[in-house]
Coordinates of C-alpha atoms and ligand atoms in Angstrom, one line a residue:
L300 CA -10.1 33.1 -15.4
Q301 CA -11.8 36.5 -15.3
G302 CA -15.5 35.9 -14.5
V303 CA -15.3 32.2 -13.8
K304 CA -17.1 31.5 -10.5
F305 CA -15.6 28.8 -8.3
R306 CA -16.9 26.9 -5.3
N307 CA -14.6 24.5 -3.6
F308 CA -16.1 22.1 -1.1
S309 CA -15.9 18.8 0.6
I310 CA -18.3 16.3 2.1
I311 CA -17.7 15.2 5.7
A312 CA -19.5 12.6 7.6
H313 CA -19.3 9.7 10.0
V314 CA -18.4 6.4 8.4
D315 CA -21.4 4.9 6.5
H316 CA -23.6 8.0 6.7
G317 CA -23.7 8.0 3.0
K318 CA -20.9 10.3 1.8
S319 CA -19.9 8.4 -1.3
T320 CA -23.5 7.7 -2.4
L321 CA -24.5 11.4 -2.0
A322 CA -21.3 12.5 -3.9
D323 CA -22.3 10.1 -6.7
R324 CA -25.8 11.6 -6.9
I325 CA -24.3 15.1 -7.1
L326 CA -21.9 14.1 -9.8
E327 CA -24.6 12.3 -11.8
S328 CA -27.0 15.3 -11.6
L329 CA -24.2 17.5 -13.0
G330 CA -23.5 15.0 -15.8
A331 CA -20.3 13.4 -14.4
M332 CA -19.8 9.8 -13.9
G333 CA -20.4 8.6 -10.4
E334 CA -17.4 7.8 -8.2
R335 CA -18.5 4.2 -7.7
D336 CA -19.0 3.6 -11.4
K337 CA -15.7 5.3 -12.1
R338 CA -14.0 3.1 -9.6
D339 CA -15.4 0.0 -11.2
Q340 CA -13.8 1.2 -14.5
T341 CA -10.5 2.3 -13.2
L342 CA -8.1 -0.6 -12.8
D343 CA -5.7 1.0 -10.4
T344 CA -8.0 2.1 -7.6
L345 CA -7.8 0.1 -4.5
E346 CA -9.8 -3.1 -4.7
L347 CA -9.7 -3.0 -0.9
E348 CA -11.2 0.4 -0.7
R349 CA -14.2 -0.8 -2.7
E350 CA -14.6 -4.0 -0.8
R351 CA -14.5 -2.3 2.6
G352 CA -16.6 0.6 1.4
I353 CA -14.3 3.2 2.8
T354 CA -12.5 6.0 1.1
I355 CA -8.7 5.9 1.5
K356 CA -7.4 8.1 -1.3
S357 CA -9.1 11.5 -1.9
T358 CA -10.2 12.0 -5.5
P359 CA -11.2 15.5 -6.4
V360 CA -13.6 16.2 -9.2
R361 CA -14.4 19.4 -11.1
L362 CA -18.1 19.9 -12.1
K363 CA -20.0 22.5 -14.0
Y364 CA -23.3 23.8 -12.5
T365 CA -25.7 26.0 -14.3
R366 CA -28.3 27.6 -12.1
P367 CA -31.8 26.4 -13.1
E368 CA -34.8 28.6 -14.1
S369 CA -36.5 28.0 -10.8
V370 CA -34.0 30.2 -8.9
G371 CA -35.4 33.3 -10.7
E372 CA -32.7 36.0 -10.5
G373 CA -29.4 34.4 -11.3
A374 CA -30.8 31.6 -13.5
G375 CA -28.4 30.5 -16.2
E376 CA -25.3 31.6 -14.2
E377 CA -22.5 29.1 -14.5
Y378 CA -20.3 27.8 -11.7
I379 CA -17.3 25.5 -11.5
F380 CA -17.6 23.2 -8.4
N381 CA -14.5 21.4 -7.1
L382 CA -15.6 18.5 -4.9
I383 CA -12.7 17.3 -2.8
D384 CA -13.2 13.9 -1.3
T385 CA -11.9 13.1 2.2
P386 CA -10.8 9.8 3.7
G387 CA -13.4 8.4 6.1
H388 CA -11.3 7.0 8.9
V389 CA -9.7 8.2 12.0
D390 CA -6.2 7.0 10.9
F391 CA -6.3 9.7 8.2
G392 CA -7.4 12.7 10.3
Y393 CA -4.5 14.9 9.1
E394 CA -5.3 14.2 5.5
V395 CA -8.9 15.2 6.1
S396 CA -7.7 18.5 7.7
R397 CA -5.5 19.2 4.6
S398 CA -8.4 18.4 2.2
L399 CA -10.6 20.8 4.2
A400 CA -7.9 23.5 4.0
A401 CA -8.3 23.3 0.2
C402 CA -12.0 24.3 0.5
E403 CA -14.2 27.2 1.5
G404 CA -17.1 25.1 2.7
V405 CA -18.4 21.6 3.5
L406 CA -21.5 19.6 3.4
L407 CA -21.8 18.1 6.9
L408 CA -23.7 14.9 6.4
V409 CA -25.7 13.1 9.1
D410 CA -27.6 9.9 8.7
A411 CA -31.3 10.7 9.6
S412 CA -31.7 7.3 11.4
Q413 CA -28.4 7.5 13.3
G414 CA -28.0 11.2 14.3
V415 CA -24.7 12.8 15.2
E416 CA -21.8 10.4 15.8
A417 CA -18.2 10.8 17.0
Q418 CA -16.7 11.5 13.6
T419 CA -19.5 14.0 12.8
I420 CA -18.4 16.1 15.7
V421 CA -14.7 15.7 15.1
N422 CA -15.1 16.5 11.4
A423 CA -17.3 19.5 12.2
Y424 CA -14.7 20.9 14.5
L425 CA -12.0 20.4 11.8
A426 CA -14.2 22.4 9.5
I427 CA -14.9 25.1 12.0
D428 CA -11.1 25.4 12.8
S429 CA -10.4 25.8 9.1
G430 CA -12.9 28.7 9.1
L431 CA -15.2 26.9 6.6
E432 CA -18.9 27.5 5.9
I433 CA -20.9 24.5 7.0
I434 CA -24.0 23.3 5.2
P435 CA -25.8 20.8 7.4
V436 CA -27.4 17.9 5.4
V437 CA -29.6 15.3 6.9
N438 CA -29.2 12.3 4.7
K439 CA -31.0 9.0 4.1
I440 CA -34.4 10.6 4.8
D441 CA -36.0 7.8 2.8
L442 CA -35.2 5.3 5.6
P443 CA -38.3 4.2 7.6
A444 CA -36.4 4.9 10.8
A445 CA -35.4 8.4 9.7
D446 CA -35.9 11.2 12.1
P447 CA -34.7 14.2 10.1
E448 CA -35.9 16.9 12.6
G449 CA -34.1 15.1 15.4
A450 CA -30.9 14.8 13.5
A451 CA -31.1 18.5 12.5
Q452 CA -31.7 19.4 16.1
E453 CA -28.6 17.4 17.2
M454 CA -26.5 19.3 14.6
E455 CA -27.7 22.5 16.0
E456 CA -26.6 21.5 19.5
V457 CA -23.2 20.3 18.3
V458 CA -22.3 22.8 15.6
G459 CA -24.5 25.7 16.5
I460 CA -26.1 25.9 13.1
P461 CA -29.9 26.5 13.3
A462 CA -31.8 23.3 12.6
E463 CA -33.9 25.1 10.0
D464 CA -30.9 25.6 7.9
A465 CA -30.4 21.9 7.4
I466 CA -31.2 20.4 4.0
F467 CA -33.1 17.1 4.1
A468 CA -31.7 14.7 1.4
S469 CA -31.3 11.2 0.3
G470 CA -28.4 9.9 -1.8
K471 CA -30.6 7.0 -2.7
T472 CA -33.7 8.8 -4.1
G473 CA -31.9 12.0 -5.0
A474 CA -34.2 14.1 -2.8
G475 CA -32.6 17.4 -1.7
I476 CA -29.9 17.4 -4.4
P477 CA -31.2 20.6 -6.2
E478 CA -31.3 22.4 -2.8
I479 CA -27.8 21.2 -2.0
L480 CA -26.5 22.6 -5.3
E481 CA -28.1 26.0 -4.7
A482 CA -26.8 26.1 -1.1
I483 CA -23.3 25.5 -2.4
V484 CA -23.7 28.6 -4.6
Q485 CA -25.4 30.8 -2.1
R486 CA -23.8 29.8 1.2
I487 CA -20.2 28.8 0.4
P488 CA -18.0 31.9 -0.3
A489 CA -16.1 32.2 -3.5
P490 CA -12.3 31.6 -3.1
S491 CA -10.3 34.7 -2.3
G492 CA -6.7 35.2 -3.3
S493 CA -5.2 37.0 -6.2
A494 CA -3.7 35.4 -9.3
D495 CA -1.2 38.3 -9.5
A496 CA 0.3 37.4 -6.1
P497 CA 3.3 35.1 -5.6
L498 CA 2.4 31.4 -6.0
K499 CA 1.1 29.7 -2.9
A500 CA -0.4 26.2 -3.4
L501 CA -1.3 23.6 -0.8
I502 CA -0.6 19.9 -1.5
F503 CA -3.6 18.0 -0.2
D504 CA -2.8 14.6 -1.7
S505 CA -0.4 12.9 -4.1
V506 CA -0.4 9.8 -6.2
Y507 CA 2.3 7.9 -8.0
D508 CA 2.0 7.5 -11.7
A509 CA 4.4 5.2 -13.5
Y510 CA 4.8 7.5 -16.5
Q511 CA 4.7 11.0 -15.0
G512 CA 6.1 10.4 -11.6
V513 CA 4.4 11.8 -8.5
L514 CA 1.3 13.8 -9.2
L515 CA 0.6 16.6 -6.7
F516 CA -3.0 17.4 -6.0
V517 CA -3.1 21.0 -5.1
R518 CA -5.3 23.9 -4.2
V519 CA -3.8 27.2 -5.5
L520 CA -4.4 29.7 -2.8
E521 CA -2.6 32.6 -4.4
G522 CA -0.8 33.3 -7.7
K523 CA -0.5 31.2 -10.8
V524 CA 1.5 28.2 -12.0
S525 CA 2.1 27.0 -15.6
P526 CA 4.2 24.4 -17.3
K527 CA 8.0 25.2 -17.4
D528 CA 7.7 27.1 -14.1
R529 CA 10.2 26.0 -11.5
I530 CA 8.4 25.1 -8.3
N531 CA 9.9 25.0 -4.8
L532 CA 8.7 22.7 -1.9
F533 CA 8.7 24.6 1.4
S534 CA 9.3 21.6 3.6
N535 CA 12.6 20.5 2.1
G536 CA 13.6 23.3 -0.3
K537 CA 13.7 21.1 -3.3
N538 CA 13.1 22.4 -6.9
F539 CA 11.3 20.8 -9.7
E540 CA 10.2 22.0 -13.2
V541 CA 6.5 21.7 -14.0
D542 CA 5.9 19.3 -16.9
R543 CA 2.2 19.3 -17.1
L544 CA -0.7 20.3 -15.0
G545 CA -4.5 20.5 -15.2
T546 CA -7.8 19.7 -13.5
F547 CA -9.9 16.7 -12.6
S548 CA -13.0 15.8 -14.5
P549 CA -12.8 13.3 -12.8
G550 CA -10.0 11.9 -14.9
L551 CA -6.9 14.1 -15.4
I552 CA -7.5 16.9 -17.9
V553 CA -4.4 18.7 -19.2
G554 CA -4.6 22.5 -18.9
Q555 CA -2.6 25.7 -19.5
S556 CA -2.3 27.0 -16.0
L557 CA -3.7 26.8 -12.5
E558 CA -4.7 30.1 -10.8
A559 CA -5.7 31.3 -7.3
G560 CA -9.0 29.5 -6.3
E561 CA -8.4 26.5 -8.5
V562 CA -8.0 22.8 -7.6
G563 CA -5.8 20.7 -9.9
W564 CA -2.8 18.4 -10.4
I565 CA 0.8 19.1 -11.2
A566 CA 3.4 16.7 -12.7
A567 CA 6.9 17.9 -12.2
G568 CA 9.1 14.9 -12.6
I569 CA 9.1 14.1 -8.9
R570 CA 10.1 10.5 -8.4
D571 CA 9.9 10.2 -4.6
I572 CA 6.6 10.5 -2.9
Q573 CA 8.5 11.6 0.2
D574 CA 9.0 14.9 -1.7
A575 CA 5.2 15.3 -2.1
Q576 CA 4.0 15.4 1.5
V577 CA 0.4 16.2 2.2
G578 CA 0.2 19.6 3.8
D579 CA 3.3 21.0 2.2
T580 CA 3.2 24.3 0.3
I581 CA 4.7 24.9 -3.1
T582 CA 5.7 28.2 -4.6
R583 CA 7.5 29.5 -7.7
T584 CA 11.3 30.0 -7.6
D585 CA 11.0 33.1 -9.8
F586 CA 8.2 34.7 -7.8
P587 CA 8.2 33.1 -4.4
T588 CA 5.9 33.7 -1.4
T589 CA 7.6 34.1 1.9
E590 CA 5.0 32.3 4.0
P591 CA 3.9 28.7 3.6
F592 CA 0.4 27.7 4.3
P593 CA 0.4 27.0 8.1
G594 CA 0.0 23.7 9.8
F595 CA 2.3 21.4 7.9
K596 CA 3.2 18.1 9.6
P597 CA 5.3 15.5 8.0
A598 CA 3.6 12.1 7.7
Q599 CA 4.5 10.3 10.9
P600 CA 3.8 6.6 11.4
V601 CA 2.5 6.0 14.9
V602 CA 1.8 2.3 15.0
F603 CA 4.6 -0.3 14.3
S604 CA 4.7 -3.9 13.5
G605 CA 7.2 -6.5 12.3
L606 CA 6.4 -8.2 9.0
Y607 CA 8.2 -11.4 8.1
P608 CA 7.7 -13.8 5.2
T609 CA 6.7 -17.2 6.4
D610 CA 9.0 -18.6 3.8
T611 CA 12.5 -17.1 4.2
E612 CA 12.9 -17.4 0.4
D613 CA 10.4 -14.6 0.1
Y614 CA 12.5 -11.9 1.8
R615 CA 13.5 -10.2 -1.4
K616 CA 10.0 -10.4 -2.9
L617 CA 8.7 -8.8 0.3
R618 CA 11.2 -6.0 0.1
E619 CA 10.2 -5.3 -3.5
A620 CA 6.6 -5.3 -2.6
L621 CA 7.2 -2.9 0.3
E622 CA 9.1 -0.6 -2.1
R623 CA 6.2 -0.7 -4.6
L624 CA 3.6 0.2 -1.9
K625 CA 5.9 3.0 -0.6
L626 CA 5.9 4.6 -4.0
N627 CA 2.3 5.6 -3.4
D628 CA 2.2 6.1 0.3
A629 CA 4.4 8.7 2.0
A630 CA 2.8 7.8 5.4
F631 CA 4.1 4.3 5.4
S632 CA 7.6 3.4 6.5
F633 CA 9.8 0.3 6.6
E634 CA 13.3 -0.8 7.5
P635 CA 15.0 -4.1 7.7
E636 CA 14.8 -5.9 11.0
T637 CA 16.1 -9.2 12.2
S638 CA 14.4 -11.4 14.8
E639 CA 16.1 -14.4 16.3
A640 CA 12.8 -16.2 16.1
L641 CA 11.5 -15.1 12.8
G642 CA 14.7 -14.3 10.8
F643 CA 14.9 -11.5 8.3
G644 CA 11.9 -9.2 8.0
F645 CA 10.9 -5.5 8.2
R646 CA 9.8 -3.2 10.9
C647 CA 6.9 -1.2 9.4
G648 CA 5.3 2.0 10.5
F649 CA 1.6 3.0 9.9
L650 CA -0.8 5.8 10.6
G651 CA -3.0 3.5 12.6
L652 CA -4.4 0.0 12.8
L653 CA -6.6 0.3 9.7
H654 CA -3.6 1.5 7.7
A655 CA -1.6 -1.4 9.0
E656 CA -4.3 -3.9 8.0
I657 CA -4.7 -2.4 4.6
V658 CA -0.9 -2.6 3.9
Q659 CA -0.8 -6.2 5.1
E660 CA -3.8 -7.3 3.1
R661 CA -2.4 -5.6 0.0
L662 CA 1.0 -7.4 0.4
E663 CA -0.8 -10.7 0.7
R664 CA -3.3 -10.2 -2.1
E665 CA -1.5 -8.1 -4.7
F666 CA 1.9 -9.5 -4.2
D667 CA 0.9 -13.1 -3.2
L668 CA 3.0 -13.1 0.0
D669 CA 2.4 -15.2 3.1
L670 CA 3.3 -13.0 6.1
I671 CA 3.7 -13.2 9.9
A672 CA 2.8 -9.9 11.5
T673 CA 3.9 -9.2 15.1
A674 CA 1.6 -7.4 17.5
P675 CA 1.3 -3.6 16.9
A676 CA 3.2 -1.3 19.1
V677 CA 3.5 2.5 19.7
I678 CA 6.6 4.6 20.1
Y679 CA 8.0 4.7 23.6
R680 CA 10.3 7.5 24.8
L681 CA 12.9 6.2 27.3
T682 CA 15.2 8.2 29.5
M683 CA 18.1 5.9 30.4
T684 CA 19.9 6.0 33.7
D685 CA 22.9 7.7 32.0
G686 CA 20.5 10.5 30.9
E687 CA 20.3 9.5 27.2
I688 CA 16.9 9.8 25.7
I689 CA 16.0 7.2 23.1
E690 CA 12.8 6.2 21.3
T691 CA 11.8 2.6 20.5
Q692 CA 8.8 1.1 18.9
N693 CA 10.1 -2.5 19.1
P694 CA 9.1 -4.3 22.3
A695 CA 11.9 -6.8 21.7
Q696 CA 14.4 -3.9 22.3
F697 CA 12.6 -2.5 25.3
P698 CA 15.2 -2.4 28.2
T699 CA 14.7 -3.7 31.6
R700 CA 13.6 -1.5 34.4
D701 CA 17.0 -1.0 36.1
R702 CA 18.4 0.6 33.0
M703 CA 15.8 3.3 32.7
E704 CA 15.1 6.4 34.6
K705 CA 11.7 7.1 33.1
V706 CA 9.4 5.7 30.3
E707 CA 6.9 7.9 28.5
E708 CA 4.1 6.7 26.2
P709 CA 1.8 8.5 23.7
Y710 CA -1.6 9.6 24.9
I711 CA -4.7 10.2 22.8
K712 CA -7.7 12.4 23.3
M713 CA -10.7 10.2 22.5
S714 CA -14.2 11.1 21.8
V715 CA -17.0 8.5 22.2
M716 CA -20.6 9.1 21.2
L717 CA -23.1 6.7 22.6
P718 CA -26.7 6.3 23.9
E719 CA -27.2 7.2 27.5
E720 CA -27.9 3.7 28.7
H721 CA -24.5 2.4 27.8
V722 CA -22.5 5.2 29.5
G723 CA -21.7 3.2 32.6
A724 CA -20.3 0.2 30.8
V725 CA -18.3 2.3 28.4
M726 CA -16.9 4.4 31.3
Q727 CA -15.8 1.2 32.9
L728 CA -14.0 0.0 29.8
L729 CA -12.2 3.3 29.5
Q730 CA -11.2 3.1 33.1
E731 CA -9.8 -0.4 32.5
R732 CA -7.8 1.1 29.7
R733 CA -6.2 3.6 32.1
G734 CA -8.3 6.4 30.7
S735 CA -9.2 9.6 32.6
M736 CA -12.3 11.6 31.8
V737 CA -12.1 15.1 30.5
T738 CA -15.8 16.0 30.0
M739 CA -19.2 14.5 29.3
N740 CA -21.6 16.3 27.1
Y741 CA -25.3 15.6 26.3
V742 CA -26.3 15.7 22.6
G743 CA -30.0 15.1 22.5
K744 CA -30.5 11.7 24.2
R745 CA -26.9 10.7 23.6
V746 CA -23.7 11.4 25.4
E747 CA -20.3 12.4 24.2
L748 CA -17.5 11.3 26.4
I749 CA -14.1 12.9 26.1
Y750 CA -11.2 10.9 27.6
Q751 CA -7.5 10.9 27.7
V752 CA -6.2 7.4 27.2
P753 CA -2.8 5.8 26.6
F754 CA -2.6 5.1 22.8
A755 CA -1.3 1.6 23.4
E756 CA -4.4 0.7 25.3
I757 CA -6.7 1.0 22.2
L758 CA -4.4 -1.1 20.0
Y759 CA -5.6 -4.2 21.7
D760 CA -9.2 -5.1 20.9
F761 CA -10.6 -1.8 22.1
H762 CA -12.8 -1.1 19.2
D763 CA -14.4 -4.6 19.3
R764 CA -15.1 -4.3 23.0
L765 CA -16.5 -0.8 22.6
K766 CA -18.9 -2.1 19.9
S767 CA -20.0 -5.1 21.8
I768 CA -20.7 -3.5 25.2
S769 CA -22.7 -0.7 23.5
R770 CA -24.5 -3.2 21.2
G771 CA -22.9 -1.5 18.2
Y772 CA -24.2 2.0 19.1
A773 CA -21.0 3.7 20.3
S774 CA -18.7 5.4 17.8
M775 CA -15.3 6.9 18.5
D776 CA -12.6 9.1 17.1
Y777 CA -9.2 10.1 18.5
E778 CA -6.1 12.1 18.1
I779 CA -2.6 11.8 19.6
I780 CA -2.0 14.7 22.1
D781 CA 1.2 14.2 24.0
Y782 CA 3.6 11.9 25.9
R783 CA 3.2 11.0 29.6
E784 CA 5.1 8.9 32.0
G785 CA 3.9 5.4 32.7
D786 CA 5.0 2.4 34.7
L787 CA 5.7 0.2 31.7
R788 CA 7.4 -3.2 31.5
K789 CA 8.4 -5.7 28.9
V790 CA 6.8 -9.1 29.1
D791 CA 8.9 -11.8 27.4
I792 CA 7.4 -15.0 26.0
Y793 CA 9.1 -18.3 26.1
V794 CA 8.1 -21.2 23.9
N795 CA 9.7 -24.6 24.7
N796 CA 12.0 -22.7 27.1
E797 CA 13.4 -20.5 24.4
I798 CA 12.7 -16.8 24.5
V799 CA 10.8 -15.6 21.3
D800 CA 11.9 -12.0 20.8
A801 CA 9.1 -11.3 18.3
L802 CA 6.4 -12.1 20.9
A803 CA 7.5 -9.6 23.5
V804 CA 5.0 -6.9 24.5
V805 CA 5.2 -3.8 26.5
V806 CA 2.5 -3.3 29.1
H807 CA 1.6 -1.3 32.2
E808 CA 2.9 -2.9 35.4
D809 CA -0.7 -3.3 36.8
K810 CA -1.7 -5.4 33.8
A811 CA 1.5 -7.4 33.3
Y812 CA 0.2 -10.5 35.1
S813 CA -3.2 -10.7 33.6
L814 CA -1.8 -10.0 30.1
G815 CA 0.9 -12.6 30.5
R816 CA -1.8 -15.1 31.6
K817 CA -4.0 -14.2 28.6
I818 CA -1.1 -14.5 26.1
V819 CA 0.2 -17.9 27.3
D820 CA -3.4 -19.3 27.5
K821 CA -4.2 -18.2 24.0
M822 CA -0.9 -19.5 22.7
S823 CA -1.3 -22.9 24.2
E824 CA -4.6 -23.1 22.4
V825 CA -3.4 -22.1 19.0
I826 CA 0.0 -23.9 18.9
P827 CA -0.6 -27.3 17.3
R828 CA 0.0 -30.2 19.6
Q829 CA 3.4 -31.9 19.3
M830 CA 4.8 -35.3 20.2
W831 CA 5.9 -33.9 23.5
A832 CA 4.5 -31.3 25.9
V833 CA 5.6 -27.8 25.1
P834 CA 5.7 -25.2 27.9
V835 CA 4.7 -21.6 27.1
Q836 CA 5.7 -19.0 29.6
A837 CA 5.5 -15.3 30.2
A838 CA 8.2 -13.5 32.2
I839 CA 9.3 -10.1 33.4
G840 CA 13.0 -9.6 33.7
G841 CA 13.6 -13.3 33.7
K842 CA 11.0 -14.0 36.4
I843 CA 8.2 -16.3 35.2
I844 CA 4.7 -14.7 35.8
A845 CA 2.5 -17.1 33.9
R846 CA 2.7 -20.6 32.4
A847 CA 0.7 -22.9 30.2
T848 CA 1.3 -26.1 28.3
V849 CA 0.6 -27.3 24.8
K850 CA -0.3 -31.0 25.5
A851 CA 1.5 -33.8 23.7
Y852 CA -0.5 -35.4 20.9
R853 CA 0.1 -35.5 17.2
K854 CA -3.0 -34.5 15.3
D855 CA -3.8 -36.9 12.5
V856 CA -6.4 -35.2 10.3
L857 CA -6.9 -38.3 8.3
A858 CA -7.8 -40.6 11.2
K859 CA -11.3 -39.2 11.3
C860 CA -12.2 -40.1 7.8
Y861 CA -10.7 -43.6 7.6
G862 CA -12.5 -45.3 4.7
G863 CA -14.1 -42.0 3.8
D864 CA -14.2 -40.7 0.3
I865 CA -11.1 -39.3 -1.3
S866 CA -12.4 -35.8 -2.0
R867 CA -13.1 -35.2 1.6
K868 CA -9.6 -36.4 2.5
K869 CA -8.2 -34.0 -0.1
K870 CA -10.2 -31.2 1.2
L871 CA -8.9 -31.7 4.7
L872 CA -5.3 -32.0 3.5
N873 CA -5.7 -28.8 1.6
K874 CA -7.2 -27.1 4.6
Q875 CA -4.2 -28.2 6.7
K876 CA -1.8 -27.0 4.1
K877 CA -3.4 -23.6 4.0
G878 CA -3.2 -23.4 7.7
K879 CA 0.4 -24.3 7.6
A880 CA 1.3 -21.5 5.2
R881 CA 1.1 -19.0 8.1
M882 CA 3.2 -21.0 10.5
K883 CA 6.7 -20.2 11.6
Q884 CA 9.2 -22.8 12.8
I885 CA 10.6 -21.7 16.2
G886 CA 13.2 -24.2 17.3
T887 CA 11.3 -27.4 17.0
V888 CA 7.9 -25.9 17.4
E889 CA 5.6 -24.6 14.7
V890 CA 4.0 -21.4 15.8
P891 CA 1.0 -20.1 13.8
Q892 CA 0.2 -16.4 13.1
E893 CA -2.6 -16.3 15.7
A894 CA 0.1 -16.9 18.4
F895 CA 1.9 -13.7 17.4
L896 CA -1.3 -11.8 17.8
A897 CA -2.4 -13.5 21.0
V898 CA -2.2 -10.2 22.8
L899 CA -4.9 -8.8 20.5
S900 CA -7.5 -11.5 21.2
T901 CA -10.6 -10.5 23.0
E902 CA -10.9 -12.2 26.4
Ligands
GTP1116 P1 -17.2 6.0 4.0 O1 -16.6 6.1 2.6 O2 -16.7 4.8 4.7 O3 -17.1 7.3 4.7 O4 -18.8 5.6 3.8 P2 -19.8 6.6 3.2 O5 -20.2 7.6 4.2 O6 -19.3 7.1 1.9 O7 -21.1 5.7 3.0 P3 -21.7 5.1 1.7 O8 -22.1 6.1 0.7 O9 -20.8 4.0 1.2 O10 -23.1 4.5 2.2 C1 -23.1 3.6 3.3 C2 -24.4 2.7 3.2 O11 -25.5 3.5 3.3 C3 -24.4 2.0 1.9 O12 -24.9 0.7 2.2 C4 -25.4 2.8 1.1 O13 -26.1 2.0 0.2 C5 -26.4 3.3 2.2 N1 -27.0 4.6 1.8 C6 -26.3 5.7 1.4 N2 -27.1 6.8 1.2 C7 -28.3 6.3 1.5 C8 -29.7 6.9 1.4 O14 -29.9 8.1 1.1 N3 -30.7 6.1 1.8 C9 -30.5 4.8 2.2 N4 -31.6 4.2 2.5 N5 -29.3 4.3 2.2 C10 -28.3 5.0 1.8

């Protein structure tokens, strides 16, 4: 690789600030197919990812750049760019940090009409912590509401990069693209690290391929790796023989070797994605490095929920589907769970709420399953009266107060960016969620609030409430920081005088009554009326704290269209059938999915 000049970079931005569009323009201008076009042509990329317009899996691409005549000295020089995409959601913060560790620089994108947002700041700090060169790019300058100077000024305040260093660009019109390409050459350092050193390569992503097994996406930091080499994974000490390797263009290109500075993929007959953890380091058994790349964290699910097939016959189908999804997702976990109310199902672990939603939607769409999901929960750490310390993420198994010495719950550090005028309302919301303020910073005319909040408090409708009280202007990001003691209780729910284990929730003592009230009210609304009145109750340790009733009345959907035309009748029947699919029989009462998520509903 003597003489080949590399630049490894990533694009980071707040959601919707135009990362994918700008990446497509860069690819196009260098003669590669745009990411979006490629997605449309690749069958196995996530349909969901496209629909939601968010990036979930990172896809690197290798590009060739020849410096144009206009640069004068250096014209005609060739560079290889590796653009490493990053996931654009708070659930995947660790993946972002590993992708950044594979780079020497980033384009920090800010929407010219929005300015700096919460994820802009968080991502910028990730880049700074990784010691990366930051090129500020003000994007979407074609928008009528664009204020490029203002946005550049905000970046200067937040990241400390002079506003005049910002490049004004538009992924839509292509403005600024030549300047960005030159800045990548001039401002981002070339990778260091010697090809003659022992192999040290960082895994920044992995995907499962039915034919080759797990493909490791790696950045070679030092040394060299070739087919037939035996590689060693630092986290678990396992060995594999390299079958094939190569680069991305953006498809997989088979190559002879990967050397220090390069970004590529390795197939080594790895069958289990658990052996290909993001952030792990690989080395060669015949020429090993002693030190792994620092900062490895095994993928840890932090949000848990029970998934049950509405039709008990589908249990095996659900297990197979979960196994299939797990092949490609080391961060997702599941284990069998039995609920008295719901029967056989699985307790599943996710990186966050979005990750949970994605998995559920994929199960329903790609595997044609009808599921009941229980309310999301976090991991609680319990010190029992006999001194034993246990962890539980299943509210149904949360012990009563008298059996516990102490309960601890996870806390997050949350950053919220918002216009000044909404600060009061947002502070009040954070207060309601048991948050405590750390700092408040002004960025231009906007404010960044840093709070510490119990993680569980944002699982229930927090994001929707934040958006509505700030008229859509607030943005947020967070990371889990530690565990702290809290006065937490289990609230049990009874339907028709029977306890429904799958409906139990854990909540802070101060909120137990209001939450119990909210749940039973919501449930009495969504449970279809029966021939008899059905009581719904909330209780703590057997003591009833709230009660509501589903009134007696059998809903006859056909009564309304007596004599009406047959197609309308059919439509109504179909509608009812569809609704029924997501019902679960509990004793003699049919309980719909909404009831299980009553705790999530916005008041
Ligand atoms: P994530 O993948 O979720 O991080 O989103 P993203 O940052 O990749 O944003 P994306 O490229 O999907 O763009 C978001 C929206 O902004 C889309 O509706 C784009 O069409 C629009 N957009 C992107 N770039 C520009 C631009 O330069 N000008 C204008 N006017 N609109 C743009």
